[in-house]
Short mmCIF file of N, CA and C in Angstrom, two decimals:
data_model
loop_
_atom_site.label_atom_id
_atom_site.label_comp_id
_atom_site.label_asym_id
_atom_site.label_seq_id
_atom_site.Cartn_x
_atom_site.Cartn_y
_atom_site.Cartn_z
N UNK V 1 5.07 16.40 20.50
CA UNK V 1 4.05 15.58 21.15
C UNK V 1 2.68 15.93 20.58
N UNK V 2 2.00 14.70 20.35
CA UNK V 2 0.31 15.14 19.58
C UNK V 2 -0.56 14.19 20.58
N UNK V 3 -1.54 14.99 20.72
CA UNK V 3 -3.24 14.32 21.61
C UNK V 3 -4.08 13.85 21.12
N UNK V 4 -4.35 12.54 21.62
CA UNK V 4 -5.41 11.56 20.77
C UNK V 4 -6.66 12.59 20.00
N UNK V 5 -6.37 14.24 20.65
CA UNK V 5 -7.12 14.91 19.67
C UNK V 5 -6.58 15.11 18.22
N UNK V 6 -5.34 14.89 18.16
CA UNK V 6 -4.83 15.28 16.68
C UNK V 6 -4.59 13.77 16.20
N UNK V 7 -5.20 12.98 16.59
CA UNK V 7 -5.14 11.23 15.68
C UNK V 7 -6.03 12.19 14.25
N UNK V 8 -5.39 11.05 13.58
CA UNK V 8 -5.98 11.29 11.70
C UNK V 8 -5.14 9.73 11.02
N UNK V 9 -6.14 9.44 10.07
CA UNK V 9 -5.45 8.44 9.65
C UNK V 9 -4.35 8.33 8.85
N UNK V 10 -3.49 7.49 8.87
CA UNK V 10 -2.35 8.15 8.03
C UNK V 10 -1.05 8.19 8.91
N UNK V 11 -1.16 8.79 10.25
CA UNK V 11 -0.40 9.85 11.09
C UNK V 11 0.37 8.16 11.53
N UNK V 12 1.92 8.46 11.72
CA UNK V 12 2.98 7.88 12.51
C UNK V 12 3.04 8.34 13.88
N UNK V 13 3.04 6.99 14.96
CA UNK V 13 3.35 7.60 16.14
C UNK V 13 4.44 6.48 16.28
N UNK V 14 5.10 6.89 17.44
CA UNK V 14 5.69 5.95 18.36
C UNK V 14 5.04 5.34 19.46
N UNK V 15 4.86 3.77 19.74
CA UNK V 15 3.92 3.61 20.65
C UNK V 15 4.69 2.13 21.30
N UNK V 16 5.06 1.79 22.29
CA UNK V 16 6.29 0.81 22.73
C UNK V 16 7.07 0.52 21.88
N UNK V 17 8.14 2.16 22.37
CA UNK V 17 9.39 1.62 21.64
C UNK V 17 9.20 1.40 19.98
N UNK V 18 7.98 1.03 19.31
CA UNK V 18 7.90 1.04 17.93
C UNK V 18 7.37 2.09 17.15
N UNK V 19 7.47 1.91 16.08
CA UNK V 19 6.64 2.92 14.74
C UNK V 19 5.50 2.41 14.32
N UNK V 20 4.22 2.93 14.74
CA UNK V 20 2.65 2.39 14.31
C UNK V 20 1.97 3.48 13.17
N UNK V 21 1.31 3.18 12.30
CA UNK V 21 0.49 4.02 11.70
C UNK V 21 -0.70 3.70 11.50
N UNK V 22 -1.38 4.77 12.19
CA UNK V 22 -2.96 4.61 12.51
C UNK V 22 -3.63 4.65 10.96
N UNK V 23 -4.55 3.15 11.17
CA UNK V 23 -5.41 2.73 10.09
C UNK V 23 -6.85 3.14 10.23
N UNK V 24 -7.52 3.03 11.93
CA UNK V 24 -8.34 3.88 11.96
C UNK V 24 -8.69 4.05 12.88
N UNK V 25 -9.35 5.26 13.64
CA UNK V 25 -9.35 5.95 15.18
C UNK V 25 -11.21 5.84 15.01
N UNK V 26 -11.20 5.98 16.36
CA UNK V 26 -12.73 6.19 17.03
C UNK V 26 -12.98 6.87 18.51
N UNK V 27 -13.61 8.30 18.34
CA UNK V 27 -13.63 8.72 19.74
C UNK V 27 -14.60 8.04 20.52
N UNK V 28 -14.70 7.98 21.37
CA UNK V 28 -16.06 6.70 22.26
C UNK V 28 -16.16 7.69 23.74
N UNK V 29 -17.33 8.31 23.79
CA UNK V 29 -17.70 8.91 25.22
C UNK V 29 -18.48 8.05 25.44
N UNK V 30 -18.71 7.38 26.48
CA UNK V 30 -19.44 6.75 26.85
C UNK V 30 -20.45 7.73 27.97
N UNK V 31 -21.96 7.02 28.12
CA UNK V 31 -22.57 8.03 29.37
C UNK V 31 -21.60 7.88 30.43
N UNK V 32 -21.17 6.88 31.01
CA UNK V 32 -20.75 6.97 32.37
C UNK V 32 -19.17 6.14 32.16
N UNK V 33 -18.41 7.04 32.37
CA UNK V 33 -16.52 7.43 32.84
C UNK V 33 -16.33 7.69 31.97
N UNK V 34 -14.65 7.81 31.66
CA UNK V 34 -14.08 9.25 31.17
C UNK V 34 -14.14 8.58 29.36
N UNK V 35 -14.07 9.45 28.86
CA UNK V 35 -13.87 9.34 26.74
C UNK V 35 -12.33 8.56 26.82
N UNK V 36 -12.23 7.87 25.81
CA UNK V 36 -11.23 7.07 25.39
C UNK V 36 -11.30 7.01 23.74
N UNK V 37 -10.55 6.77 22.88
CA UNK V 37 -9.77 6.86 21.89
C UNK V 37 -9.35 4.81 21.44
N UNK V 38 -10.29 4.22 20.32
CA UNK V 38 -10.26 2.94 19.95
C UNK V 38 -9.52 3.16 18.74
N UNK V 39 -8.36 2.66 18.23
CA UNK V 39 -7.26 2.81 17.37
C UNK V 39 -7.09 1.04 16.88
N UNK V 40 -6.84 1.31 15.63
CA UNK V 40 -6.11 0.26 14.66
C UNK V 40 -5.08 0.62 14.47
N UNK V 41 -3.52 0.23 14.66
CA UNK V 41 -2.21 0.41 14.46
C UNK V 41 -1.88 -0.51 13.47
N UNK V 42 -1.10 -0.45 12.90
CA UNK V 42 -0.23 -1.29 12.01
C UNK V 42 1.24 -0.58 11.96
N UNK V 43 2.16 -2.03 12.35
CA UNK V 43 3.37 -1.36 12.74
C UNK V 43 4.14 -1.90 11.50
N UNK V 44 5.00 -0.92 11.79
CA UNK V 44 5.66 0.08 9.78
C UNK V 44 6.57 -1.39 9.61
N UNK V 45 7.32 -1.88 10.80
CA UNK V 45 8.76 -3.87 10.12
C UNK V 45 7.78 -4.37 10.40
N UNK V 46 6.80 -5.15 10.79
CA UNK V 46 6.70 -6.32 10.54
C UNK V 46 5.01 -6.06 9.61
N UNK V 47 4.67 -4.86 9.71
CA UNK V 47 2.72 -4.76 9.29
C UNK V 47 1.77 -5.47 9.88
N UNK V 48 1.53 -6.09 11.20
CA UNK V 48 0.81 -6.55 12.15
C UNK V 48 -0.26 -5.33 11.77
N UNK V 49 -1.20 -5.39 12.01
CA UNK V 49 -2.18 -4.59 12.63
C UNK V 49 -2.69 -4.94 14.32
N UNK V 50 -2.99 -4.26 15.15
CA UNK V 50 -3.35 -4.24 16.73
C UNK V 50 -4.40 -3.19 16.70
N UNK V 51 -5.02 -3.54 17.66
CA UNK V 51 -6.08 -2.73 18.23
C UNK V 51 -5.30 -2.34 19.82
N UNK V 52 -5.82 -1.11 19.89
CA UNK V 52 -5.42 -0.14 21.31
C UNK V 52 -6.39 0.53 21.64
N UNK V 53 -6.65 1.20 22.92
CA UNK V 53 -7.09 1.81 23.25
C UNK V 53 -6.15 2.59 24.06
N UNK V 54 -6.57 4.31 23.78
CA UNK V 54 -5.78 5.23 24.71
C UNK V 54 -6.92 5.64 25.22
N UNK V 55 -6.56 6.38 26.37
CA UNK V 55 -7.75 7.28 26.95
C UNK V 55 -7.40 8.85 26.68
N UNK V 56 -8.63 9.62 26.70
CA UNK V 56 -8.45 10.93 26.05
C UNK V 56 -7.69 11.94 26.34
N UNK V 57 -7.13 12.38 25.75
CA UNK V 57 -6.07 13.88 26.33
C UNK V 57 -4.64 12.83 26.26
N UNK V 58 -4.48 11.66 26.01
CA UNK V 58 -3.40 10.94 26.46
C UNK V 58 -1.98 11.65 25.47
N UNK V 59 -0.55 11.92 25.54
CA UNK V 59 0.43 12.78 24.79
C UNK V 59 0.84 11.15 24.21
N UNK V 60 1.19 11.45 23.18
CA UNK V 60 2.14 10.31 22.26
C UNK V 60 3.10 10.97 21.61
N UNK V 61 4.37 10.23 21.48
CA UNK V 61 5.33 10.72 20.53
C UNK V 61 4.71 10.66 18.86
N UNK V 62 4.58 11.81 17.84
CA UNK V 62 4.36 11.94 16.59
C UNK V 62 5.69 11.58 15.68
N UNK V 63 6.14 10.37 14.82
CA UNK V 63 7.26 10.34 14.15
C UNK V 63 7.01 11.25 13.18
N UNK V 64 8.12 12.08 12.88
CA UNK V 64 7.92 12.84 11.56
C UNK V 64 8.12 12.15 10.69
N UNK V 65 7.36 11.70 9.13
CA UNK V 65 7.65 11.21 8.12
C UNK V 65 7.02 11.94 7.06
N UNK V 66 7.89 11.51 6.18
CA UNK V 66 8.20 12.46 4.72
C UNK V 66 7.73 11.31 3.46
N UNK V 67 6.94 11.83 2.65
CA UNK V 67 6.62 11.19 1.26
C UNK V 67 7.16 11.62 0.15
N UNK V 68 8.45 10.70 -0.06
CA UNK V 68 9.13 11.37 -1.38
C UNK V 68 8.87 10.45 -2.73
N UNK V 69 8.53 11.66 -3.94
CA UNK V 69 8.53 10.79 -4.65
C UNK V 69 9.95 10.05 -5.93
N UNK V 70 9.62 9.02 -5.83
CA UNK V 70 10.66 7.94 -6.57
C UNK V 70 9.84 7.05 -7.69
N UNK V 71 10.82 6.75 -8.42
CA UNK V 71 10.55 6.20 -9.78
C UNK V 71 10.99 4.55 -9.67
N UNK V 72 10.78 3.41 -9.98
CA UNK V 72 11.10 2.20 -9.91
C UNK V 72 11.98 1.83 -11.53
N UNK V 73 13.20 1.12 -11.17
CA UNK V 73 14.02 1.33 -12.26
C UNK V 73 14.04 -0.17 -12.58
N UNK V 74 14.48 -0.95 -11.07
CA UNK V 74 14.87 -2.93 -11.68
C UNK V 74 14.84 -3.52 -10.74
N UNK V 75 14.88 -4.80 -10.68
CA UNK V 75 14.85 -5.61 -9.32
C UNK V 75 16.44 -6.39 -10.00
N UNK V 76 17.46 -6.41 -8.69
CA UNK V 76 18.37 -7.35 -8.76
C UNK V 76 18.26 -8.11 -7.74
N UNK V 77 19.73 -8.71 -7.87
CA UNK V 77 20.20 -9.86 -6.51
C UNK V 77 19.78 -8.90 -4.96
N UNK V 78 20.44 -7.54 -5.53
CA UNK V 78 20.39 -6.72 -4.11
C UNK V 78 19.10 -5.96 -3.39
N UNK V 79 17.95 -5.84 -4.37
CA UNK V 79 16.85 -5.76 -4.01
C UNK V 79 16.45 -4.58 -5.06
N UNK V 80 14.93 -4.37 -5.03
CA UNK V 80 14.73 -2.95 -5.87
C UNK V 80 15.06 -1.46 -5.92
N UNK V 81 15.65 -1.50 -7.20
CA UNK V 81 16.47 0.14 -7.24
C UNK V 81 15.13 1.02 -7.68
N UNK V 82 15.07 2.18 -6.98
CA UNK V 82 14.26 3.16 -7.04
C UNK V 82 15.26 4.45 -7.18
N UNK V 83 14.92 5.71 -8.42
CA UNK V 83 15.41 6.75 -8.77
C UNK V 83 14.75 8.11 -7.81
N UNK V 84 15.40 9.03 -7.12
CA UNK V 84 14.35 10.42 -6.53
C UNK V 84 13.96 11.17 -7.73
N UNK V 85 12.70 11.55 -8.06
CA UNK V 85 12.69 12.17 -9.08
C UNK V 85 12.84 13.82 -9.39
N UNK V 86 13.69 14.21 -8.08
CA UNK V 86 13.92 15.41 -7.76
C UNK V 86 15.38 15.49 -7.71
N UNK V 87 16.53 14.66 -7.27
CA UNK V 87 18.04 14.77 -7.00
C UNK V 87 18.22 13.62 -7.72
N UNK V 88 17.90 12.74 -8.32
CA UNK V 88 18.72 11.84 -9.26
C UNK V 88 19.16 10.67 -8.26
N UNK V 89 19.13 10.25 -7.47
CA UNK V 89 19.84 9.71 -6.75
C UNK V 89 18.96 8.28 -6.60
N UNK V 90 19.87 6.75 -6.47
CA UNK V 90 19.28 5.66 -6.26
C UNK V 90 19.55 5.37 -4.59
N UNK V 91 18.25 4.32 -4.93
CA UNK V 91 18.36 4.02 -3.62
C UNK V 91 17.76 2.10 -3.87
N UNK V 92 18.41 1.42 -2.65
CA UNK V 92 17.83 0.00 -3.15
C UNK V 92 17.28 -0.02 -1.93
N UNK V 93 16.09 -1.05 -2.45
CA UNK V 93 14.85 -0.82 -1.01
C UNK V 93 15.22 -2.88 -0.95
N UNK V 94 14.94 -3.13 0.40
CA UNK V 94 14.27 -4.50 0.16
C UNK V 94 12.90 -4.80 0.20
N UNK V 95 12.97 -6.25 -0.49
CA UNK V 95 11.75 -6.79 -1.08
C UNK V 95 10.34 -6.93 0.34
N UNK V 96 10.91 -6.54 1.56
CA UNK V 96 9.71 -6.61 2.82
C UNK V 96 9.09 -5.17 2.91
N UNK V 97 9.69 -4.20 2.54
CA UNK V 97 9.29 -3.25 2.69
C UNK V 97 8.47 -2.49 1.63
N UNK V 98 7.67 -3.42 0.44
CA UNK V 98 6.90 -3.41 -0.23
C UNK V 98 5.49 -3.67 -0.42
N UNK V 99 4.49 -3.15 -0.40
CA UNK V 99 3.38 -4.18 -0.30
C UNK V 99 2.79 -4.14 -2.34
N UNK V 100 2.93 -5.52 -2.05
CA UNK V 100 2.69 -5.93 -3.21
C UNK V 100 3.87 -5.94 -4.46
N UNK V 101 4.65 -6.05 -4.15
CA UNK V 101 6.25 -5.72 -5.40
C UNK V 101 5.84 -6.47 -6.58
N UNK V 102 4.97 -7.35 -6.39
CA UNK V 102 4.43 -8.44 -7.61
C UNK V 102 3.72 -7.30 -8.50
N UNK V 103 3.16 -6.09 -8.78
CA UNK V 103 2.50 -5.35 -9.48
C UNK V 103 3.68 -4.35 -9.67
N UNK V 104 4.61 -4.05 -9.56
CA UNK V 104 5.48 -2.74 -9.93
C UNK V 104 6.26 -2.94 -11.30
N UNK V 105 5.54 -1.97 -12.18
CA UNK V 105 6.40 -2.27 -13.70
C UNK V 105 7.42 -1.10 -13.68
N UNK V 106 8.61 -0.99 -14.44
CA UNK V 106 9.68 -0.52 -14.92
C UNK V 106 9.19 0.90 -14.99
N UNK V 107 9.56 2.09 -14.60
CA UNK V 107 9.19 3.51 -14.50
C UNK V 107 8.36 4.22 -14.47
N UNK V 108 7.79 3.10 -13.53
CA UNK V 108 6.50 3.60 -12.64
C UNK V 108 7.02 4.28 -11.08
N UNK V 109 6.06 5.34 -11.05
CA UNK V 109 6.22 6.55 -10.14
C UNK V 109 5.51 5.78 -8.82
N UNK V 110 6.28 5.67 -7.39
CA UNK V 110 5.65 5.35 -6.70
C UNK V 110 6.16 6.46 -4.96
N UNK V 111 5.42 6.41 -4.08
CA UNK V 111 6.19 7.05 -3.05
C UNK V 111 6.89 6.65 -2.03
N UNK V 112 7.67 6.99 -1.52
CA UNK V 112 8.67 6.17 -0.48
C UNK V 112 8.70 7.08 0.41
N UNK V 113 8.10 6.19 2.12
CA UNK V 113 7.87 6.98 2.95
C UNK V 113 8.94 7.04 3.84
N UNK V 114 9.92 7.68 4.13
CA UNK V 114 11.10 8.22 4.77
C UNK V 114 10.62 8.39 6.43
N UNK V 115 11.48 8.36 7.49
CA UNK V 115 11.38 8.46 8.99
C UNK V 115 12.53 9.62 8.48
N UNK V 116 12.06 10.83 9.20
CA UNK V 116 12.42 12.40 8.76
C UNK V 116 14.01 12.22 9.66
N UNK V 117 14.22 12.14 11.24
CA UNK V 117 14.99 11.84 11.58
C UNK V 117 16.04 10.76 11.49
N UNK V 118 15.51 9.61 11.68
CA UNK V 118 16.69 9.06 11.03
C UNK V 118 17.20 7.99 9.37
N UNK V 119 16.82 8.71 8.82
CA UNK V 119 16.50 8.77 7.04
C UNK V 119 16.29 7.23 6.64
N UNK V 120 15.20 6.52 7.51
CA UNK V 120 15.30 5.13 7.02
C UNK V 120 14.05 4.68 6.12
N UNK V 121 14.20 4.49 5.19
CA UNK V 121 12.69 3.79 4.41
C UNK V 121 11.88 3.00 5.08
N UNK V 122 10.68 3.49 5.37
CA UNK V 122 9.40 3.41 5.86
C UNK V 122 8.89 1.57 5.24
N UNK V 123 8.16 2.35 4.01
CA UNK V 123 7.24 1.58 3.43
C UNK V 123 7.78 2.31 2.16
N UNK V 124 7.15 1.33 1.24
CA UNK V 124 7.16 1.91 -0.67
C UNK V 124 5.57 1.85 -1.07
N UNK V 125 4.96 2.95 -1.08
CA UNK V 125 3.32 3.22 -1.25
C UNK V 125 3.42 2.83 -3.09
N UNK V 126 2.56 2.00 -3.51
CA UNK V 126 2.07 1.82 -5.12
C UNK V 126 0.92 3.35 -5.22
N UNK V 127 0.88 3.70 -6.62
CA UNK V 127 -0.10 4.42 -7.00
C UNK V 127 -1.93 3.28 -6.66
N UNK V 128 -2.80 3.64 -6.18
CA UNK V 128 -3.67 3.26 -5.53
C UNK V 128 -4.30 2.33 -6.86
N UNK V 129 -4.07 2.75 -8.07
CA UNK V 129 -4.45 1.91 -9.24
C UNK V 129 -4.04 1.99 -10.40
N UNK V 130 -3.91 1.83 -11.11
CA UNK V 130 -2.52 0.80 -12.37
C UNK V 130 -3.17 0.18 -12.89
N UNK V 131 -3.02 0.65 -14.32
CA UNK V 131 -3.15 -0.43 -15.57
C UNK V 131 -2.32 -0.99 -15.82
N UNK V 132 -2.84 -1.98 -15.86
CA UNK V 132 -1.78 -3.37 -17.01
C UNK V 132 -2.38 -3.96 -17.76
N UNK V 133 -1.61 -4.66 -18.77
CA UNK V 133 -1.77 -5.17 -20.01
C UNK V 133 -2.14 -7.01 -19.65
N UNK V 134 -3.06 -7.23 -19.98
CA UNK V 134 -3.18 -9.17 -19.35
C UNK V 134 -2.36 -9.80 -20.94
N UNK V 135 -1.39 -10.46 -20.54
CA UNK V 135 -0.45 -11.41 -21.00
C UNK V 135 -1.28 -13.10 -21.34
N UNK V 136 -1.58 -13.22 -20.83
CA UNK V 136 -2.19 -14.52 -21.06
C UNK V 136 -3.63 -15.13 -19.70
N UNK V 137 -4.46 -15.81 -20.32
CA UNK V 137 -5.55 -15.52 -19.43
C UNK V 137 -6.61 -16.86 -20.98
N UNK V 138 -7.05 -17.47 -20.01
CA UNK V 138 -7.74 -18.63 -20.79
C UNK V 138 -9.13 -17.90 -21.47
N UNK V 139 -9.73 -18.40 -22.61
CA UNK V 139 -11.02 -17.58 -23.23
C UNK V 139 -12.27 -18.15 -22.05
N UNK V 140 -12.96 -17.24 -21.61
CA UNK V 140 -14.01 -17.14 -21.33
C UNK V 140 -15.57 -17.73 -22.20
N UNK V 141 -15.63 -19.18 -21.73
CA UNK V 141 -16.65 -19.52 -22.77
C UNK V 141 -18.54 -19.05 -22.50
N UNK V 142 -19.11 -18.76 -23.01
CA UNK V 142 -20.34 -17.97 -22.53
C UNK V 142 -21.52 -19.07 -22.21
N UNK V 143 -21.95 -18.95 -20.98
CA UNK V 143 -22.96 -19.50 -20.36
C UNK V 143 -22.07 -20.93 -19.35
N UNK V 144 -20.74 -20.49 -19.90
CA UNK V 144 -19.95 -21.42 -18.60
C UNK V 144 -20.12 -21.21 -17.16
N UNK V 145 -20.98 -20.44 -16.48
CA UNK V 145 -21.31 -19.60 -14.99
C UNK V 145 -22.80 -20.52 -14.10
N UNK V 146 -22.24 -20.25 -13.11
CA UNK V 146 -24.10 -20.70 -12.44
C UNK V 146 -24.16 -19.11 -12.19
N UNK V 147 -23.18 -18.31 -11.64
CA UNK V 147 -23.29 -17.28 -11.41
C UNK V 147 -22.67 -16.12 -12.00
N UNK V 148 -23.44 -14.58 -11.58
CA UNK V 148 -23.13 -13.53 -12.26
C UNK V 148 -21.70 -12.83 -11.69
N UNK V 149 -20.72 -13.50 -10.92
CA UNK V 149 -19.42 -13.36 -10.80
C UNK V 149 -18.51 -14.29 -10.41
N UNK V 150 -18.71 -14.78 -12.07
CA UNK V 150 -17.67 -15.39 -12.41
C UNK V 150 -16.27 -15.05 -12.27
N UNK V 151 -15.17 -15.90 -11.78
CA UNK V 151 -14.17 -14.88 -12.00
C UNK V 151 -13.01 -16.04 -12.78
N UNK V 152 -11.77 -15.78 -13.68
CA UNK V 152 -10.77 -16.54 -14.08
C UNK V 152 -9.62 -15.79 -13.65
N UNK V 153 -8.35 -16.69 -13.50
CA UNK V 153 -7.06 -16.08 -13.13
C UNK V 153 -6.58 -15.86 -14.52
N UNK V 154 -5.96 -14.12 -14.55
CA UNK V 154 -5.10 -14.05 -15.50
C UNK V 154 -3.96 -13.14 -14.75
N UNK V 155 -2.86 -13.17 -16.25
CA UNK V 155 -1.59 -13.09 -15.83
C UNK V 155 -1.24 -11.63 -16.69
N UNK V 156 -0.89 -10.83 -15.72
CA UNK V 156 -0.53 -9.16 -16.19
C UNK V 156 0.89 -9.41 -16.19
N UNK V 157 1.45 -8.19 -17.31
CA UNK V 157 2.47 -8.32 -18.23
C UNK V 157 3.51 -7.61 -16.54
N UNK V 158 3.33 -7.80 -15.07
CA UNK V 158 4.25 -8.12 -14.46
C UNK V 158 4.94 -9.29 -13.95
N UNK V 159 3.84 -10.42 -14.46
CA UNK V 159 3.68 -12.00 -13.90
C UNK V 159 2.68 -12.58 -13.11
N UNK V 160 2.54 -11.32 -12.49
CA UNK V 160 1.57 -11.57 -11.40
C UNK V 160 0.07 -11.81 -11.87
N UNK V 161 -0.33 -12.90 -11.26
CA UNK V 161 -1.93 -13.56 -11.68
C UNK V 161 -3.60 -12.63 -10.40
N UNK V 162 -4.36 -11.66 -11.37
CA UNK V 162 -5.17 -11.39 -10.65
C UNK V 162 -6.38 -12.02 -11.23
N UNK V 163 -7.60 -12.24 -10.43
CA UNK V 163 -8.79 -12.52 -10.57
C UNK V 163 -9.82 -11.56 -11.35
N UNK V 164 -10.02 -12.11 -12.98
CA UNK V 164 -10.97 -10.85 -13.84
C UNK V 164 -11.88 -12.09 -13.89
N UNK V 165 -13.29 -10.91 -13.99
CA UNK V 165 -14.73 -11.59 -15.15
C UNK V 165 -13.98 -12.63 -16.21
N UNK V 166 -14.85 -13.48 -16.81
CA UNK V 166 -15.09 -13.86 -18.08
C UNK V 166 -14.67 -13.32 -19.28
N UNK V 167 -15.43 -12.19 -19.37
CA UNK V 167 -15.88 -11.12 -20.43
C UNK V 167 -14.25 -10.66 -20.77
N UNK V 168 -13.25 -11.06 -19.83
CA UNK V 168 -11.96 -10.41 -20.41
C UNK V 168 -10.72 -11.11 -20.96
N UNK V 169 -10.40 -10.71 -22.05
CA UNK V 169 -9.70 -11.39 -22.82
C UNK V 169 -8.20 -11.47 -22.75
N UNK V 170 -6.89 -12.03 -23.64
CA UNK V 170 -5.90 -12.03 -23.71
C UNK V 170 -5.21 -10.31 -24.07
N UNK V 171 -4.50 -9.44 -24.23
CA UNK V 171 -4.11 -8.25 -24.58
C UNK V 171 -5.25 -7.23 -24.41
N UNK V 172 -6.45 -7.26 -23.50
CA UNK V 172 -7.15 -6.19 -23.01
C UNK V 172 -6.15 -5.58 -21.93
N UNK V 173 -6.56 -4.09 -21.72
CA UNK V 173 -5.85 -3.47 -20.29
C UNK V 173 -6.70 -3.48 -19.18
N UNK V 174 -6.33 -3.34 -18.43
CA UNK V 174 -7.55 -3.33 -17.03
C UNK V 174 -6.99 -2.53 -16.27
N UNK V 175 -8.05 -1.91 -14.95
CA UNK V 175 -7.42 -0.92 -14.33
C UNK V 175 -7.29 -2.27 -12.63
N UNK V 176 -6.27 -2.23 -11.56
CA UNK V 176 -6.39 -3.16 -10.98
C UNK V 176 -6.12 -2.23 -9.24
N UNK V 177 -6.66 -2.49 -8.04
CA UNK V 177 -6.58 -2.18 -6.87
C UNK V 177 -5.31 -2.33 -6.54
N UNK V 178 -4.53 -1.46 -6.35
CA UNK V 178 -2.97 -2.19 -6.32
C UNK V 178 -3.36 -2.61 -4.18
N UNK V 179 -3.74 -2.24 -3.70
CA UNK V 179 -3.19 -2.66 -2.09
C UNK V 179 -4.04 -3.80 -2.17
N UNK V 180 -5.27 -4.64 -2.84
CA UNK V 180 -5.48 -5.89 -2.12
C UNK V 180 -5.45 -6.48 -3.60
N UNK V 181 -5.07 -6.08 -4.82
CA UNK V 181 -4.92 -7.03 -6.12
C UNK V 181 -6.17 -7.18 -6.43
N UNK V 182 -7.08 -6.52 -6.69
CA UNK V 182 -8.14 -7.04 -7.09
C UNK V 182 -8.51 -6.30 -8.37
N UNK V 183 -9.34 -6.61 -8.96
CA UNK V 183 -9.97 -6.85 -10.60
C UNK V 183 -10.68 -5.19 -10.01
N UNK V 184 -10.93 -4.39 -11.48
CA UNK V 184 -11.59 -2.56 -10.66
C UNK V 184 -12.43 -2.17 -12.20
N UNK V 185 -11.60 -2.32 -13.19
CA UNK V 185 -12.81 -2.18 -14.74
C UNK V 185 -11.36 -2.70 -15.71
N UNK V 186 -12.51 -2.77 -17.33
CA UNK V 186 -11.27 -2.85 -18.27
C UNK V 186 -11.52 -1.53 -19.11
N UNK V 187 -10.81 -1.27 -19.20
CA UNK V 187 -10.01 0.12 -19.87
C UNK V 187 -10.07 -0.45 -21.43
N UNK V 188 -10.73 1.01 -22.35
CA UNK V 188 -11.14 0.82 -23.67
C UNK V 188 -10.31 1.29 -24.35
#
């Protein structure tokens, strides 16, 4: 059992019957009645985010979860095979329990967050940023802009189409935000 004193972001609880992981906490004393605890949850099947409020000192169940790391091998009919890079062993995840599967290239290291008790895959965490190679992406003609962010869709050598500047061409690399897809620098 952990007390809205040991909230941290990150941390798994159990909170009706489900699995939530706090996105972000706020202690709130107010001058007048008791301190309370303002929480962002996001629950681990479906990824809703909710807002809660506990009040202070309140006990919650803590899920134990484990970050193991795994290697991404292929996508089939049956869903994506991931390698442990410690026991050898596969495992096939499905395609909901990914955020973002549209950015994961072939033996790339990613982490898979495990429920300690009863050994079920969490979530599949991406490395926070990733280069890729842009595959195709239209030329950027100069003084085509009213404004100084401009942006064009191009297409990284996973398929997937993110939003770059102008200034970037066909076979440049770029570095890209893997949790909201967004454009971050191009890599020399």
């Amino acid at each position: 059992m952990a007390s809205t004193a040991d909230f941290r972001n990150g941390m798994c609880i159990e909170h009706n019957g489900q699995l939530y992981f706090i996105v972000e906490f706020l202690h709130v004393k107010p001058g007048k009645g008791p301190a309370f605890v303002r929480t962002k949850l996001k629950n681990v099947q479906t990824g809703k985010v909710i807002d809660n409020t506990f009040n202070a000192g309140v006990k919650v169940n803590e899920a134990r979860v484990e970050r193991r790391p795994y290697q991404y091998l292929y996508k089939d009919d049956m869903g994506y095979t991931f390698m442990n890079n410690e026991t050898f062993e596969q495992i096939v995840i499905d395609e909901k329990l990914l955020t973002n599967p549209e950015l994961l290239k072939e033996g790339e290291n990613v982490e898979v967050v495990v429920h300690a008790e009863t050994e079920t895959v969490l979530t599949v965490d991406l490395p926070p940023f990733m280069i890729y190679e842009i595959t195709y992406t239209e030329p950027g003609v100069r003084g085509d802009t009213s404004s100084t962010n401009s942006l064009k869709p191009a297409t990284i050598e996973t398929g997937a189409t993110i939003m770059v500047p102008l200034f970037v061409n066909q076979g440049d690399k770029i570095k890209v935000d893997t949790r909201d897809k967004s454009y971050v620098e191009r890599i020399k």
